[in-house]
Amino acid sequence: MKNLKIIAEVGVNHNGKISLAKKLVAHAKLAGADFVKFQCYNTNELVTSKAKKAKYQKKFNKSETQKQMLKKYELSEKNFQYLKNYCKKIGIKFLVSVFDCKSLNLTKRMGLKLIKLPSGELNNFELLEQISREKKELIISSGMASFKEMAKSIKYLKKRLKKKLTVLHCVSSYPTKPNQVQIKNMLEIKKKFNVSVGFSDHTDSFEAAISATVLGASIIEKHLTLNKKMKGPDHSSSLDPTEFTNFVKLIRNTEKILVSKNQKVNADELKNSKLVRKSIVAKIKIKKGEKFSRKNITAKRPDNGISASNWFRVLNKVAKKDFNINELVKL
């Protein structure tokens, strides 16, 4: 049974269309993800009209404000309920990131037992206070936060939260460059705060997530899109369905490689061992009554006679019959 959970982060890659969101849920399930995640926010509660967009968000539309952009991608409670039901129908877990108190209340009405707090809300103590009162498991991302900032929020939550807390190492640059990942910070988070840890991956490749898996991540999160060329802030730094399927496969294979059990030779190895290991054979012609010695016996493939591991047991024993060159020695 796998322990590591993979989150397919749809975010706003549905472009505000429930039909696209449904397709992304289906692709996440087909790829083998454990969760599919959406961003749950109320635009008016989240942002003012004066807020500017980040550089990566301006790629497709430089003139609109952040508020105008977010409004296009906002899903209704009815939309979320539909997606939750669809996830249940096809067998994948439904998850949302919560950006404001009004949206937190929505998750309560939906009966969600696990929610995600995005990096931008890590220091939002109005929201943290409300979350700490809920009987929910919580995943938080640590993008843009120093260890000092993390400490303030994590200590607050650990003191009050009644359920499990998992912290994802995260770098909020899109895409994250290899030299920016600093994946060992995930281990520092675990050491400093004694929490379960994981990795929210914003790189445009697979290596960082595989590294996180090797280092013991309990959760890996990666963005999923239908097409990287679609208009929207996150599509270009996401994986398309084929890439995401390969991504999940690599993570699962890495998990298998990491499995540690008592050393046991598997069936394939046993078959090979008979071919590549050696038996004791006559080096030269041996007459009945002669003693086996280093001069008249040797070890050669295959291992279908007396194993070469019994070398010392055979030495100095007396031959009970004649042996030709390369004939298997018998005692």
mmCIF file of N, CA and C in Angstrom, residues 190-280:
data_model
loop_
_atom_site.group_PDB
_atom_site.id
_atom_site.type_symbol
_atom_site.label_atom_id
_atom_site.label_comp_id
_atom_site.label_asym_id
_atom_site.label_seq_id
_atom_site.Cartn_x
_atom_site.Cartn_y
_atom_site.Cartn_z
ATOM 1 N N LYS A 190 10.727 19.608 8.652
ATOM 2 C CA LYS A 190 10.372 18.447 9.473
ATOM 3 C C LYS A 190 11.129 18.461 10.796
ATOM 4 N N LYS A 191 12.414 18.799 10.722
ATOM 5 C CA LYS A 191 13.265 18.814 11.913
ATOM 6 C C LYS A 191 12.893 19.949 12.861
ATOM 7 N N LYS A 192 12.688 21.137 12.308
ATOM 8 C CA LYS A 192 12.428 22.314 13.145
ATOM 9 C C LYS A 192 11.057 22.280 13.809
ATOM 10 N N PHE A 193 10.045 21.768 13.075
ATOM 11 C CA PHE A 193 8.672 21.903 13.549
ATOM 12 C C PHE A 193 7.992 20.580 13.888
ATOM 13 N N ASN A 194 8.705 19.454 13.675
ATOM 14 C CA ASN A 194 8.170 18.140 14.014
ATOM 15 C C ASN A 194 6.792 17.916 13.393
ATOM 16 N N VAL A 195 6.726 18.101 12.088
ATOM 17 C CA VAL A 195 5.480 17.913 11.351
ATOM 18 C C VAL A 195 5.713 16.963 10.168
ATOM 19 N N SER A 196 4.638 16.418 9.668
ATOM 20 C CA SER A 196 4.694 15.659 8.423
ATOM 21 C C SER A 196 4.972 16.649 7.292
ATOM 22 N N VAL A 197 5.779 16.247 6.311
ATOM 23 C CA VAL A 197 6.176 17.178 5.258
ATOM 24 C C VAL A 197 5.940 16.605 3.866
ATOM 25 N N GLY A 198 5.917 17.520 2.888
ATOM 26 C CA GLY A 198 5.767 17.138 1.491
ATOM 27 C C GLY A 198 6.320 18.235 0.611
ATOM 28 N N PHE A 199 5.958 18.203 -0.663
ATOM 29 C CA PHE A 199 6.532 19.143 -1.634
ATOM 30 C C PHE A 199 5.484 19.577 -2.637
ATOM 31 N N SER A 200 5.310 20.886 -2.759
ATOM 32 C CA SER A 200 4.461 21.470 -3.790
ATOM 33 C C SER A 200 5.380 21.928 -4.915
ATOM 34 N N ASP A 201 5.305 21.237 -6.044
ATOM 35 C CA ASP A 201 6.305 21.352 -7.108
ATOM 36 C C ASP A 201 5.875 22.319 -8.204
ATOM 37 N N HIS A 202 6.640 23.412 -8.350
ATOM 38 C CA HIS A 202 6.373 24.380 -9.416
ATOM 39 C C HIS A 202 7.465 24.385 -10.482
ATOM 40 N N THR A 203 8.295 23.345 -10.507
ATOM 41 C CA THR A 203 9.306 23.240 -11.562
ATOM 42 C C THR A 203 8.618 22.758 -12.840
ATOM 43 N N ASP A 204 9.350 22.824 -13.956
ATOM 44 C CA ASP A 204 8.779 22.334 -15.213
ATOM 45 C C ASP A 204 9.334 20.965 -15.580
ATOM 46 N N SER A 205 9.816 20.225 -14.569
ATOM 47 C CA SER A 205 10.382 18.901 -14.804
ATOM 48 C C SER A 205 9.982 17.962 -13.668
ATOM 49 N N PHE A 206 10.577 16.767 -13.652
ATOM 50 C CA PHE A 206 10.194 15.740 -12.689
ATOM 51 C C PHE A 206 11.212 15.531 -11.563
ATOM 52 N N GLU A 207 12.447 15.996 -11.774
ATOM 53 C CA GLU A 207 13.532 15.637 -10.859
ATOM 54 C C GLU A 207 13.305 16.083 -9.421
ATOM 55 N N ALA A 208 12.755 17.276 -9.258
ATOM 56 C CA ALA A 208 12.564 17.816 -7.902
ATOM 57 C C ALA A 208 11.606 16.954 -7.101
ATOM 58 N N ALA A 209 10.513 16.546 -7.731
ATOM 59 C CA ALA A 209 9.522 15.718 -7.039
ATOM 60 C C ALA A 209 10.087 14.336 -6.712
ATOM 61 N N ILE A 210 10.888 13.785 -7.613
ATOM 62 C CA ILE A 210 11.527 12.494 -7.346
ATOM 63 C C ILE A 210 12.487 12.629 -6.166
ATOM 64 N N SER A 211 13.228 13.745 -6.133
ATOM 65 C CA SER A 211 14.145 13.999 -5.007
ATOM 66 C C SER A 211 13.370 14.086 -3.698
ATOM 67 N N ALA A 212 12.230 14.766 -3.733
ATOM 68 C CA ALA A 212 11.398 14.890 -2.530
ATOM 69 C C ALA A 212 10.891 13.526 -2.076
ATOM 70 N N THR A 213 10.537 12.686 -3.032
ATOM 71 C CA THR A 213 10.073 11.334 -2.719
ATOM 72 C C THR A 213 11.171 10.544 -2.017
ATOM 73 N N VAL A 214 12.375 10.636 -2.555
ATOM 74 C CA VAL A 214 13.524 9.934 -1.967
ATOM 75 C C VAL A 214 13.784 10.421 -0.539
ATOM 76 N N LEU A 215 13.572 11.716 -0.312
ATOM 77 C CA LEU A 215 13.837 12.300 1.009
ATOM 78 C C LEU A 215 12.693 12.102 2.000
ATOM 79 N N GLY A 216 11.623 11.450 1.570
ATOM 80 C CA GLY A 216 10.573 11.082 2.525
ATOM 81 C C GLY A 216 9.328 11.934 2.514
ATOM 82 N N ALA A 217 9.031 12.610 1.405
ATOM 83 C CA ALA A 217 7.801 13.402 1.323
ATOM 84 C C ALA A 217 6.578 12.506 1.508
ATOM 85 N N SER A 218 5.581 13.009 2.225
ATOM 86 C CA SER A 218 4.329 12.258 2.382
ATOM 87 C C SER A 218 3.286 12.711 1.368
ATOM 88 N N ILE A 219 3.509 13.899 0.777
ATOM 89 C CA ILE A 219 2.597 14.444 -0.234
ATOM 90 C C ILE A 219 3.425 15.103 -1.334
ATOM 91 N N ILE A 220 3.041 14.877 -2.579
ATOM 92 C CA ILE A 220 3.620 15.581 -3.718
ATOM 93 C C ILE A 220 2.474 16.242 -4.476
ATOM 94 N N GLU A 221 2.623 17.534 -4.742
ATOM 95 C CA GLU A 221 1.585 18.283 -5.456
ATOM 96 C C GLU A 221 2.160 18.838 -6.764
ATOM 97 N N LYS A 222 1.403 18.695 -7.852
ATOM 98 C CA LYS A 222 1.867 19.168 -9.151
ATOM 99 C C LYS A 222 0.671 19.669 -9.965
ATOM 100 N N HIS A 223 0.869 20.781 -10.703
ATOM 101 C CA HIS A 223 -0.205 21.365 -11.510
ATOM 102 C C HIS A 223 -0.520 20.522 -12.740
ATOM 103 N N LEU A 224 -1.810 20.435 -13.044
ATOM 104 C CA LEU A 224 -2.313 19.693 -14.204
ATOM 105 C C LEU A 224 -3.140 20.620 -15.089
ATOM 106 N N THR A 225 -2.908 20.539 -16.393
ATOM 107 C CA THR A 225 -3.692 21.309 -17.365
ATOM 108 C C THR A 225 -4.070 20.404 -18.532
ATOM 109 N N LEU A 226 -5.089 20.805 -19.282
ATOM 110 C CA LEU A 226 -5.441 20.073 -20.497
ATOM 111 C C LEU A 226 -4.461 20.378 -21.617
ATOM 112 N N ASN A 227 -3.976 21.622 -21.638
ATOM 113 C CA ASN A 227 -3.066 22.061 -22.698
ATOM 114 C C ASN A 227 -2.223 23.216 -22.178
ATOM 115 N N LYS A 228 -0.925 23.094 -22.252
ATOM 116 C CA LYS A 228 -0.013 24.111 -21.719
ATOM 117 C C LYS A 228 -0.093 25.436 -22.472
ATOM 118 N N LYS A 229 -0.695 25.422 -23.665
ATOM 119 C CA LYS A 229 -0.792 26.638 -24.477
ATOM 120 C C LYS A 229 -2.102 27.390 -24.256
ATOM 121 N N MET A 230 -2.944 26.890 -23.376
ATOM 122 C CA MET A 230 -4.211 27.579 -23.090
ATOM 123 C C MET A 230 -3.944 28.910 -22.401
ATOM 124 N N LYS A 231 -4.876 29.848 -22.541
ATOM 125 C CA LYS A 231 -4.745 31.154 -21.910
ATOM 126 C C LYS A 231 -5.092 31.049 -20.422
ATOM 127 N N GLY A 232 -4.210 31.585 -19.609
ATOM 128 C CA GLY A 232 -4.408 31.527 -18.168
ATOM 129 C C GLY A 232 -3.076 31.574 -17.463
ATOM 130 N N PRO A 233 -3.044 31.954 -16.189
ATOM 131 C CA PRO A 233 -1.780 32.189 -15.485
ATOM 132 C C PRO A 233 -0.932 30.958 -15.208
ATOM 133 N N ASP A 234 -1.555 29.785 -15.069
ATOM 134 C CA ASP A 234 -0.809 28.612 -14.596
ATOM 135 C C ASP A 234 -0.597 27.512 -15.638
ATOM 136 N N HIS A 235 -1.207 27.641 -16.808
ATOM 137 C CA HIS A 235 -1.145 26.555 -17.791
ATOM 138 C C HIS A 235 0.286 26.225 -18.225
ATOM 139 N N SER A 236 1.061 27.245 -18.508
ATOM 140 C CA SER A 236 2.404 27.025 -19.065
ATOM 141 C C SER A 236 3.342 26.335 -18.080
ATOM 142 N N SER A 237 3.096 26.473 -16.780
ATOM 143 C CA SER A 237 3.952 25.835 -15.774
ATOM 144 C C SER A 237 3.313 24.567 -15.205
ATOM 145 N N SER A 238 2.320 24.038 -15.915
ATOM 146 C CA SER A 238 1.641 22.804 -15.504
ATOM 147 C C SER A 238 2.037 21.649 -16.420
ATOM 148 N N LEU A 239 1.635 20.446 -16.046
ATOM 149 C CA LEU A 239 1.844 19.269 -16.888
ATOM 150 C C LEU A 239 0.558 18.951 -17.635
ATOM 151 N N ASP A 240 0.684 18.547 -18.909
ATOM 152 C CA ASP A 240 -0.499 18.118 -19.644
ATOM 153 C C ASP A 240 -0.822 16.686 -19.216
ATOM 154 N N PRO A 241 -1.956 16.123 -19.625
ATOM 155 C CA PRO A 241 -2.351 14.790 -19.149
ATOM 156 C C PRO A 241 -1.313 13.690 -19.367
ATOM 157 N N THR A 242 -0.675 13.681 -20.540
ATOM 158 C CA THR A 242 0.344 12.662 -20.802
ATOM 159 C C THR A 242 1.540 12.831 -19.872
ATOM 160 N N GLU A 243 2.003 14.080 -19.721
ATOM 161 C CA GLU A 243 3.127 14.360 -18.824
ATOM 162 C C GLU A 243 2.780 14.006 -17.385
ATOM 163 N N PHE A 244 1.560 14.332 -16.992
ATOM 164 C CA PHE A 244 1.159 14.076 -15.603
ATOM 165 C C PHE A 244 1.082 12.573 -15.329
ATOM 166 N N THR A 245 0.607 11.815 -16.295
ATOM 167 C CA THR A 245 0.561 10.357 -16.154
ATOM 168 C C THR A 245 1.966 9.795 -15.978
ATOM 169 N N ASN A 246 2.900 10.271 -16.784
ATOM 170 C CA ASN A 246 4.297 9.838 -16.658
ATOM 171 C C ASN A 246 4.892 10.272 -15.323
ATOM 172 N N PHE A 247 4.512 11.459 -14.877
ATOM 173 C CA PHE A 247 4.967 11.993 -13.595
ATOM 174 C C PHE A 247 4.544 11.063 -12.450
ATOM 175 N N VAL A 248 3.270 10.697 -12.432
ATOM 176 C CA VAL A 248 2.757 9.810 -11.386
ATOM 177 C C VAL A 248 3.461 8.459 -11.439
ATOM 178 N N LYS A 249 3.666 7.947 -12.645
ATOM 179 C CA LYS A 249 4.341 6.658 -12.808
ATOM 180 C C LYS A 249 5.752 6.698 -12.239
ATOM 181 N N LEU A 250 6.477 7.785 -12.502
ATOM 182 C CA LEU A 250 7.841 7.921 -11.989
ATOM 183 C C LEU A 250 7.859 7.988 -10.464
ATOM 184 N N ILE A 251 6.909 8.707 -9.891
ATOM 185 C CA ILE A 251 6.838 8.805 -8.426
ATOM 186 C C ILE A 251 6.541 7.428 -7.827
ATOM 187 N N ARG A 252 5.583 6.727 -8.411
ATOM 188 C CA ARG A 252 5.230 5.394 -7.896
ATOM 189 C C ARG A 252 6.391 4.407 -8.041
ATOM 190 N N ASN A 253 7.109 4.487 -9.168
ATOM 191 C CA ASN A 253 8.268 3.612 -9.346
ATOM 192 C C ASN A 253 9.370 3.946 -8.349
ATOM 193 N N THR A 254 9.539 5.238 -8.062
ATOM 194 C CA THR A 254 10.521 5.658 -7.062
ATOM 195 C C THR A 254 10.162 5.096 -5.694
ATOM 196 N N GLU A 255 8.869 5.117 -5.360
ATOM 197 C CA GLU A 255 8.413 4.516 -4.101
ATOM 198 C C GLU A 255 8.787 3.036 -4.026
ATOM 199 N N LYS A 256 8.575 2.312 -5.128
ATOM 200 C CA LYS A 256 8.884 0.883 -5.153
ATOM 201 C C LYS A 256 10.378 0.647 -4.943
ATOM 202 N N ILE A 257 11.188 1.507 -5.581
ATOM 203 C CA ILE A 257 12.645 1.390 -5.450
ATOM 204 C C ILE A 257 13.085 1.594 -4.005
ATOM 205 N N LEU A 258 12.348 2.442 -3.273
ATOM 206 C CA LEU A 258 12.730 2.801 -1.910
ATOM 207 C C LEU A 258 12.280 1.786 -0.867
ATOM 208 N N VAL A 259 11.432 0.833 -1.259
ATOM 209 C CA VAL A 259 10.927 -0.148 -0.297
ATOM 210 C C VAL A 259 12.095 -0.913 0.321
ATOM 211 N N SER A 260 12.139 -0.958 1.638
ATOM 212 C CA SER A 260 13.229 -1.621 2.356
ATOM 213 C C SER A 260 12.683 -2.819 3.121
ATOM 214 N N LYS A 261 13.154 -4.009 2.759
ATOM 215 C CA LYS A 261 12.749 -5.222 3.457
ATOM 216 C C LYS A 261 13.992 -6.064 3.740
ATOM 217 N N ASN A 262 13.791 -7.183 4.425
ATOM 218 C CA ASN A 262 14.914 -8.101 4.642
ATOM 219 C C ASN A 262 15.421 -8.587 3.293
ATOM 220 N N GLN A 263 16.734 -8.653 3.153
ATOM 221 C CA GLN A 263 17.317 -9.068 1.878
ATOM 222 C C GLN A 263 16.800 -10.444 1.480
ATOM 223 N N LYS A 264 16.130 -10.510 0.342
ATOM 224 C CA LYS A 264 15.569 -11.758 -0.145
ATOM 225 C C LYS A 264 15.756 -11.814 -1.649
ATOM 226 N N VAL A 265 16.222 -12.932 -2.144
ATOM 227 C CA VAL A 265 16.449 -13.088 -3.579
ATOM 228 C C VAL A 265 15.118 -13.352 -4.260
ATOM 229 N N ASN A 266 14.790 -12.531 -5.280
ATOM 230 C CA ASN A 266 13.516 -12.730 -5.962
ATOM 231 C C ASN A 266 13.623 -13.819 -7.028
ATOM 232 N N ALA A 267 12.476 -14.202 -7.573
ATOM 233 C CA ALA A 267 12.395 -15.317 -8.517
ATOM 234 C C ALA A 267 13.252 -15.081 -9.763
ATOM 235 N N ASP A 268 13.260 -13.848 -10.261
ATOM 236 C CA ASP A 268 14.062 -13.534 -11.452
ATOM 237 C C ASP A 268 15.544 -13.709 -11.168
ATOM 238 N N GLU A 269 15.959 -13.270 -9.971
ATOM 239 C CA GLU A 269 17.373 -13.430 -9.604
ATOM 240 C C GLU A 269 17.765 -14.900 -9.492
ATOM 241 N N LEU A 270 16.854 -15.698 -8.934
ATOM 242 C CA LEU A 270 17.144 -17.121 -8.779
ATOM 243 C C LEU A 270 17.377 -17.788 -10.134
ATOM 244 N N LYS A 271 16.565 -17.392 -11.129
ATOM 245 C CA LYS A 271 16.738 -17.941 -12.478
ATOM 246 C C LYS A 271 18.106 -17.545 -13.035
ATOM 247 N N ASN A 272 18.470 -16.271 -12.829
ATOM 248 C CA ASN A 272 19.755 -15.783 -13.347
ATOM 249 C C ASN A 272 20.942 -16.412 -12.629
ATOM 250 N N SER A 273 20.752 -16.662 -11.329
ATOM 251 C CA SER A 273 21.878 -17.198 -10.552
ATOM 252 C C SER A 273 22.329 -18.558 -11.074
ATOM 253 N N LYS A 274 21.382 -19.346 -11.565
ATOM 254 C CA LYS A 274 21.726 -20.668 -12.094
ATOM 255 C C LYS A 274 22.576 -20.554 -13.362
ATOM 256 N N LEU A 275 22.422 -19.412 -14.051
ATOM 257 C CA LEU A 275 23.153 -19.208 -15.300
ATOM 258 C C LEU A 275 24.530 -18.577 -15.080
ATOM 259 N N VAL A 276 24.638 -17.704 -14.094
ATOM 260 C CA VAL A 276 25.877 -16.925 -13.951
ATOM 261 C C VAL A 276 26.759 -17.383 -12.786
ATOM 262 N N ARG A 277 26.193 -18.149 -11.870
ATOM 263 C CA ARG A 277 27.036 -18.718 -10.828
ATOM 264 C C ARG A 277 27.670 -20.019 -11.324
ATOM 265 N N LYS A 278 28.594 -20.567 -10.548
ATOM 266 C CA LYS A 278 29.438 -21.647 -11.064
ATOM 267 C C LYS A 278 29.326 -22.946 -10.259
ATOM 268 N N SER A 279 29.634 -24.020 -10.957
ATOM 269 C CA SER A 279 29.741 -25.349 -10.344
ATOM 270 C C SER A 279 31.207 -25.793 -10.384
ATOM 271 N N ILE A 280 31.522 -26.798 -9.582
ATOM 272 C CA ILE A 280 32.885 -27.338 -9.574
ATOM 273 C C ILE A 280 32.993 -28.412 -10.666
#
